[in-house]
Amino acid sequence: MGSFSALKSPSISRLEWPTVALSGAIYGGYLALTWWWASLPMPLVMAAGSWLIAWHGSLQHEVMHGHPTRNRRINDAIGWAPLSLWLPYAIYKDSHLTHHRDEHLTDPIEDPESSYFTKAAWDRLGAFGRLLAAWNSTLLGRLAIGPAIMILNFLAQELRAVFEEGGERRRIWLSHSAGVAAVLAWVLLVCDMPLWLYVFGFIYGGAALTRLRSYAEHRYADNHEERTAIVENSRLLGLLFLHNNLHVLHHSRPGIPWYRIPAIYRQNRDALVALNGGLVYNSYLEIVRRFLLNPHDDPRHPRHR
């Protein structure tokens, strides 16, 4: 098989009906679950709520890459709803597209999605902060405390940005706050769901599932093409993550719609594995076995120590 770089990007439909259907399933499922939550077993509500919030995050990721239409405003409107409450879509989009500058992947200064620290940042953490960071480097820690660390750190950074930058940042947060108010009015007032259930059963659980996806997606390597992983044999979680478990393909061709990724991956597997230096996991079960209590990597970035 030839180099994957020789593969032409597939043609994209003017309207991608599988993604339209997915959007309907996610928003319809969310409305149904929040409306009928009191009639369902609590474990089912929390499991389904976590799934839907994580799935909605995957949908947001899909639309910011130009799906399901060729109209950016329509795509952004599909992904804008702040079901997770804490993350404005506009900021997520800007940050994630910056992350796709692959030559800077994992760099804690240049890559906004890096989980690594510079030496200066590591030193500022102090003993307790470094202990939390070390625990957050294990899969158990990433799932248990990772969502809290991610959300609180993001909100603290954004609070500073709102006061320091003002302008557009404030407009984003004002618009986001209006959406949050609408979501909370629906959940708390119309559906009479307790706030704790939505926070822990939907938002925190959904963030934990998203942390599972991103946990082993990237690691530092001298060659930037070898910094992006592949997780195979993950049909259920692959659907949840819209096949971003095959992450090196997404970074190589971010415009490929989610429902075409598996077939294109199978056709080009050898070239993709060669491209990323063999950074392949058999499944998320392998990631659990290897990293549940062991760190995925040293949280201090090799080039910033």
C-alpha positions as a Python dict, from the first residue, in 0.01 Angstrom:
ca = {
    (1, 'M'): (0, 0, 0),
    (2, 'G'): (127, 350, -82),
    (3, 'S'): (173, 640, 153),
    (4, 'F'): (-143, 770, 313),
    (5, 'S'): (-42, 1121, 208),
    (6, 'A'): (-125, 1017, -148),
    (7, 'L'): (-491, 959, -60),
    (8, 'K'): (-720, 1225, -200),
    (9, 'S'): (-973, 1373, 39),
    (10, 'P'): (-1314, 1218, -35),
    (11, 'S'): (-1586, 1436, -181),
    (12, 'I'): (-1820, 1580, 79),
    (13, 'S'): (-2195, 1585, 24),
    (14, 'R'): (-2373, 1918, 23),
    (15, 'L'): (-2594, 1784, 302),
    (16, 'E'): (-2478, 1489, 512),
    (17, 'W'): (-2795, 1312, 617),
    (18, 'P'): (-2632, 1071, 866),
    (19, 'T'): (-2511, 1369, 1070),
    (20, 'V'): (-2852, 1537, 1044),
    (21, 'A'): (-3009, 1215, 1177),
    (22, 'L'): (-2748, 1197, 1451),
    (23, 'S'): (-2828, 1553, 1557),
    (24, 'G'): (-3196, 1464, 1580),
    (25, 'A'): (-3118, 1154, 1786),
    (26, 'I'): (-2900, 1346, 2032),
    (27, 'Y'): (-3131, 1642, 2085),
    (28, 'G'): (-3443, 1426, 2076),
    (29, 'G'): (-3291, 1181, 2323),
    (30, 'Y'): (-3187, 1466, 2551),
    (31, 'L'): (-3536, 1619, 2554),
    (32, 'A'): (-3699, 1281, 2612),
    (33, 'L'): (-3463, 1183, 2893),
    (34, 'T'): (-3494, 1512, 3078),
    (35, 'W'): (-3875, 1512, 3036),
    (36, 'W'): (-3932, 1153, 3154),
    (37, 'W'): (-3638, 1120, 3396),
    (38, 'A'): (-3860, 1071, 3704),
    (39, 'S'): (-4021, 764, 3548),
    (40, 'L'): (-3689, 588, 3488),
    (41, 'P'): (-3444, 410, 3719),
    (42, 'M'): (-3184, 655, 3849),
    (43, 'P'): (-2880, 453, 3725),
    (44, 'L'): (-3031, 450, 3375),
    (45, 'V'): (-3093, 826, 3386),
    (46, 'M'): (-2734, 896, 3491),
    (47, 'A'): (-2582, 654, 3238),
    (48, 'A'): (-2796, 785, 2952),
    (49, 'G'): (-2742, 1146, 3060),
    (50, 'S'): (-2365, 1102, 3064),
    (51, 'W'): (-2375, 933, 2724),
    (52, 'L'): (-2588, 1209, 2568),
    (53, 'I'): (-2369, 1493, 2699),
    (54, 'A'): (-2053, 1320, 2572),
    (55, 'W'): (-2227, 1239, 2242),
    (56, 'H'): (-2331, 1602, 2209),
    (57, 'G'): (-1967, 1702, 2261),
    (58, 'S'): (-1871, 1465, 1979),
    (59, 'L'): (-2138, 1627, 1761),
    (60, 'Q'): (-1998, 1973, 1841),
    (61, 'H'): (-1656, 1847, 1734),
    (62, 'E'): (-1805, 1720, 1409),
    (63, 'V'): (-1988, 2040, 1314),
    (64, 'M'): (-1690, 2266, 1383),
    (65, 'H'): (-1502, 2070, 1115),
    (66, 'G'): (-1757, 2165, 850),
    (67, 'H'): (-2043, 1917, 884),
    (68, 'P'): (-2323, 1842, 805),
    (69, 'T'): (-2372, 2131, 557),
    (70, 'R'): (-2148, 2366, 364),
    (71, 'N'): (-2294, 2661, 553),
    (72, 'R'): (-2082, 2750, 856),
    (73, 'R'): (-2364, 2934, 1035),
    (74, 'I'): (-2600, 2638, 1008),
    (75, 'N'): (-2331, 2402, 1134),
    (76, 'D'): (-2248, 2630, 1426),
    (77, 'A'): (-2617, 2662, 1512),
    (78, 'I'): (-2643, 2282, 1534),
    (79, 'G'): (-2353, 2268, 1781),
    (80, 'W'): (-2415, 2586, 1978),
    (81, 'A'): (-2659, 2462, 2246),
    (82, 'P'): (-2472, 2461, 2584),
    (83, 'L'): (-2603, 2131, 2720),
    (84, 'S'): (-2285, 2085, 2926),
    (85, 'L'): (-2329, 2439, 3068),
    (86, 'W'): (-1959, 2514, 3124),
    (87, 'L'): (-1808, 2523, 2772),
    (88, 'P'): (-1908, 2791, 2517),
    (89, 'Y'): (-1913, 2642, 2169),
    (90, 'A'): (-1732, 2942, 2015),
    (91, 'I'): (-1438, 2905, 2254),
    (92, 'Y'): (-1427, 2527, 2209),
    (93, 'K'): (-1423, 2571, 1831),
    (94, 'D'): (-1144, 2828, 1831),
    (95, 'S'): (-936, 2624, 2076),
    (96, 'H'): (-985, 2296, 1894),
    (97, 'L'): (-899, 2431, 1552),
    (98, 'T'): (-581, 2574, 1705),
    (99, 'H'): (-509, 2225, 1837),
    (100, 'H'): (-507, 2102, 1477),
    (101, 'R'): (-179, 2275, 1404),
    (102, 'D'): (-16, 1932, 1418),
    (103, 'E'): (341, 2057, 1430),
    (104, 'H'): (262, 2190, 1781),
    (105, 'L'): (73, 1886, 1913),
    (106, 'T'): (124, 1823, 2289),
    (107, 'D'): (320, 2148, 2338),
    (108, 'P'): (176, 2305, 2657),
    (109, 'I'): (229, 2656, 2521),
    (110, 'E'): (111, 2614, 2162),
    (111, 'D'): (-146, 2334, 2192),
    (112, 'P'): (-454, 2436, 2399),
    (113, 'E'): (-552, 2070, 2444),
    (114, 'S'): (-214, 1957, 2576),
    (115, 'S'): (-214, 1776, 2911),
    (116, 'Y'): (157, 1845, 2966),
    (117, 'F'): (318, 2110, 3185),
    (118, 'T'): (611, 2341, 3130),
    (119, 'K'): (875, 2338, 3404),
    (120, 'A'): (759, 2677, 3529),
    (121, 'A'): (395, 2565, 3548),
    (122, 'W'): (498, 2240, 3717),
    (123, 'D'): (697, 2428, 3981),
    (124, 'R'): (404, 2664, 4050),
    (125, 'L'): (177, 2370, 4132),
    (126, 'G'): (343, 2301, 4464),
    (127, 'A'): (356, 1961, 4631),
    (128, 'F'): (-21, 1905, 4649),
    (129, 'G'): (-80, 2028, 4296),
    (130, 'R'): (190, 1797, 4163),
    (131, 'L'): (28, 1508, 4350),
    (132, 'L'): (-305, 1584, 4181),
    (133, 'A'): (-133, 1617, 3843),
    (134, 'A'): (39, 1283, 3890),
    (135, 'W'): (-292, 1116, 3982),
    (136, 'N'): (-457, 1285, 3685),
    (137, 'S'): (-197, 1114, 3466),
    (138, 'T'): (-350, 776, 3549),
    (139, 'L'): (-675, 672, 3385),
    (140, 'L'): (-852, 635, 3720),
    (141, 'G'): (-751, 985, 3818),
    (142, 'R'): (-843, 1125, 3478),
    (143, 'L'): (-1195, 983, 3511),
    (144, 'A'): (-1244, 1064, 3880),
    (145, 'I'): (-1089, 1409, 3925),
    (146, 'G'): (-1003, 1492, 3564),
    (147, 'P'): (-1340, 1651, 3482),
    (148, 'A'): (-1323, 1876, 3790),
    (149, 'I'): (-965, 1981, 3712),
    (150, 'M'): (-1052, 2047, 3348),
    (151, 'I'): (-1369, 2247, 3419),
    (152, 'L'): (-1238, 2452, 3712),
    (153, 'N'): (-911, 2532, 3534),
    (154, 'F'): (-1098, 2637, 3220),
    (155, 'L'): (-1340, 2861, 3412),
    (156, 'A'): (-1055, 3026, 3604),
    (157, 'Q'): (-871, 3100, 3280),
    (158, 'E'): (-1184, 3235, 3117),
    (159, 'L'): (-1263, 3459, 3415),
    (160, 'R'): (-921, 3620, 3371),
    (161, 'A'): (-973, 3647, 2995),
    (162, 'V'): (-1311, 3817, 3034),
    (163, 'F'): (-1161, 4087, 3257),
    (164, 'E'): (-836, 4126, 3065),
    (165, 'E'): (-964, 4101, 2707),
    (166, 'G'): (-1325, 4215, 2739),
    (167, 'G'): (-1488, 4282, 2402),
    (168, 'E'): (-1551, 3967, 2202),
    (169, 'R'): (-1482, 3738, 2499),
    (170, 'R'): (-1755, 3906, 2699),
    (171, 'R'): (-1998, 3884, 2408),
    (172, 'I'): (-1930, 3511, 2379),
    (173, 'W'): (-1998, 3458, 2748),
    (174, 'L'): (-2312, 3675, 2746),
    (175, 'S'): (-2453, 3472, 2457),
    (176, 'H'): (-2347, 3148, 2627),
    (177, 'S'): (-2506, 3257, 2955),
    (178, 'A'): (-2839, 3314, 2779),
    (179, 'G'): (-2819, 2959, 2646),
    (180, 'V'): (-2728, 2822, 2989),
    (181, 'A'): (-3029, 3002, 3138),
    (182, 'A'): (-3256, 2841, 2878),
    (183, 'V'): (-3112, 2493, 2943),
    (184, 'L'): (-3149, 2532, 3320),
    (185, 'A'): (-3503, 2666, 3284),
    (186, 'W'): (-3595, 2355, 3086),
    (187, 'V'): (-3418, 2110, 3318),
    (188, 'L'): (-3500, 2261, 3658),
    (189, 'L'): (-3831, 2440, 3606),
    (190, 'V'): (-4008, 2254, 3327),
    (191, 'C'): (-3873, 1903, 3394),
    (192, 'D'): (-3834, 1950, 3771),
    (193, 'M'): (-3498, 1770, 3775),
    (194, 'P'): (-3276, 1837, 4078),
    (195, 'L'): (-2964, 2036, 3997),
    (196, 'W'): (-2734, 1780, 4159),
    (197, 'L'): (-2862, 1510, 3924),
    (198, 'Y'): (-2796, 1720, 3616),
    (199, 'V'): (-2451, 1826, 3739),
    (200, 'F'): (-2329, 1479, 3835),
    (201, 'G'): (-2547, 1249, 3624),
    (202, 'F'): (-2518, 1446, 3300),
    (203, 'I'): (-2234, 1701, 3304),
    (204, 'Y'): (-1970, 1528, 3517),
    (205, 'G'): (-2040, 1183, 3376),
    (206, 'G'): (-2032, 1319, 3022),
    (207, 'A'): (-1704, 1498, 3088),
    (208, 'A'): (-1558, 1173, 3228),
    (209, 'L'): (-1651, 984, 2910),
    (210, 'T'): (-1488, 1259, 2705),
    (211, 'R'): (-1178, 1233, 2925),
    (212, 'L'): (-1166, 862, 2847),
    (213, 'R'): (-1155, 942, 2476),
    (214, 'S'): (-882, 1204, 2506),
    (215, 'Y'): (-674, 1023, 2768),
    (216, 'A'): (-440, 840, 2529),
    (217, 'E'): (-509, 1036, 2209),
    (218, 'H'): (-173, 1215, 2210),
    (219, 'R'): (171, 1170, 2357),
    (220, 'Y'): (496, 1349, 2286),
    (221, 'A'): (730, 1219, 2014),
    (222, 'D'): (1005, 1395, 1821),
    (223, 'N'): (811, 1345, 1497),
    (224, 'H'): (477, 1526, 1524),
    (225, 'E'): (305, 1264, 1307),
    (226, 'E'): (383, 1007, 1577),
    (227, 'R'): (205, 1205, 1852),
    (228, 'T'): (-147, 1087, 1763),
    (229, 'A'): (-281, 745, 1861),
    (230, 'I'): (-520, 488, 1720),
    (231, 'V'): (-762, 287, 1936),
    (232, 'E'): (-905, -5, 1742),
    (233, 'N'): (-1189, -252, 1808),
    (234, 'S'): (-1416, -3, 1987),
    (235, 'R'): (-1756, -25, 1821),
    (236, 'L'): (-1968, 110, 2105),
    (237, 'L'): (-1728, 380, 2223),
    (238, 'G'): (-1635, 445, 1862),
    (239, 'L'): (-1996, 543, 1799),
    (240, 'L'): (-1997, 763, 2108),
    (241, 'F'): (-1678, 935, 1997),
    (242, 'L'): (-1787, 942, 1630),
    (243, 'H'): (-1484, 729, 1545),
    (244, 'N'): (-1230, 976, 1677),
    (245, 'N'): (-1073, 675, 1844),
    (246, 'L'): (-909, 635, 1501),
    (247, 'H'): (-753, 966, 1581),
    (248, 'V'): (-455, 974, 1349),
    (249, 'L'): (-694, 956, 1052),
    (250, 'H'): (-890, 1251, 1187),
    (251, 'H'): (-575, 1461, 1224),
    (252, 'S'): (-456, 1360, 879),
    (253, 'R'): (-792, 1430, 713),
    (254, 'P'): (-1011, 1635, 954),
    (255, 'G'): (-1271, 1695, 684),
    (256, 'I'): (-1377, 1330, 657),
    (257, 'P'): (-1730, 1288, 804),
    (258, 'W'): (-1757, 1056, 1101),
    (259, 'Y'): (-1958, 783, 927),
    (260, 'R'): (-1691, 737, 657),
    (261, 'I'): (-1393, 714, 892),
    (262, 'P'): (-1404, 334, 966),
    (263, 'A'): (-1406, 228, 600),
    (264, 'I'): (-1131, 472, 504),
    (265, 'Y'): (-927, 358, 803),
    (266, 'R'): (-959, -7, 705),
    (267, 'Q'): (-851, 72, 350),
    (268, 'N'): (-543, 263, 469),
    (269, 'R'): (-458, 93, 799),
    (270, 'D'): (-103, -9, 715),
    (271, 'A'): (-9, 337, 591),
    (272, 'L'): (-170, 507, 892),
    (273, 'V'): (6, 279, 1141),
    (274, 'A'): (334, 348, 965),
    (275, 'L'): (255, 721, 973),
    (276, 'N'): (204, 735, 1350),
    (277, 'G'): (495, 506, 1435),
    (278, 'G'): (278, 216, 1551),
    (279, 'L'): (102, 404, 1833),
    (280, 'V'): (-193, 164, 1833),
    (281, 'Y'): (-408, 32, 2118),
    (282, 'N'): (-617, -279, 2062),
    (283, 'S'): (-918, -131, 2246),
    (284, 'Y'): (-1010, 91, 2539),
    (285, 'L'): (-986, -223, 2753),
    (286, 'E'): (-615, -229, 2676),
    (287, 'I'): (-590, 133, 2786),
    (288, 'V'): (-770, 43, 3111),
    (289, 'R'): (-538, -253, 3175),
    (290, 'R'): (-223, -53, 3108),
    (291, 'F'): (-304, 282, 3262),
    (292, 'L'): (-580, 247, 3521),
    (293, 'L'): (-328, 299, 3803),
    (294, 'N'): (-20, 383, 3598),
    (295, 'P'): (58, 719, 3434),
    (296, 'H'): (22, 741, 3059),
    (297, 'D'): (328, 966, 3047),
    (298, 'D'): (534, 1206, 3255),
    (299, 'P'): (314, 1520, 3280),
    (300, 'R'): (623, 1741, 3233),
    (301, 'H'): (677, 1809, 2865),
    (302, 'P'): (1020, 1688, 2746),
    (303, 'R'): (1098, 2014, 2566),
    (304, 'H'): (992, 2235, 2857),
    (305, 'R'): (1173, 2079, 3151),
}
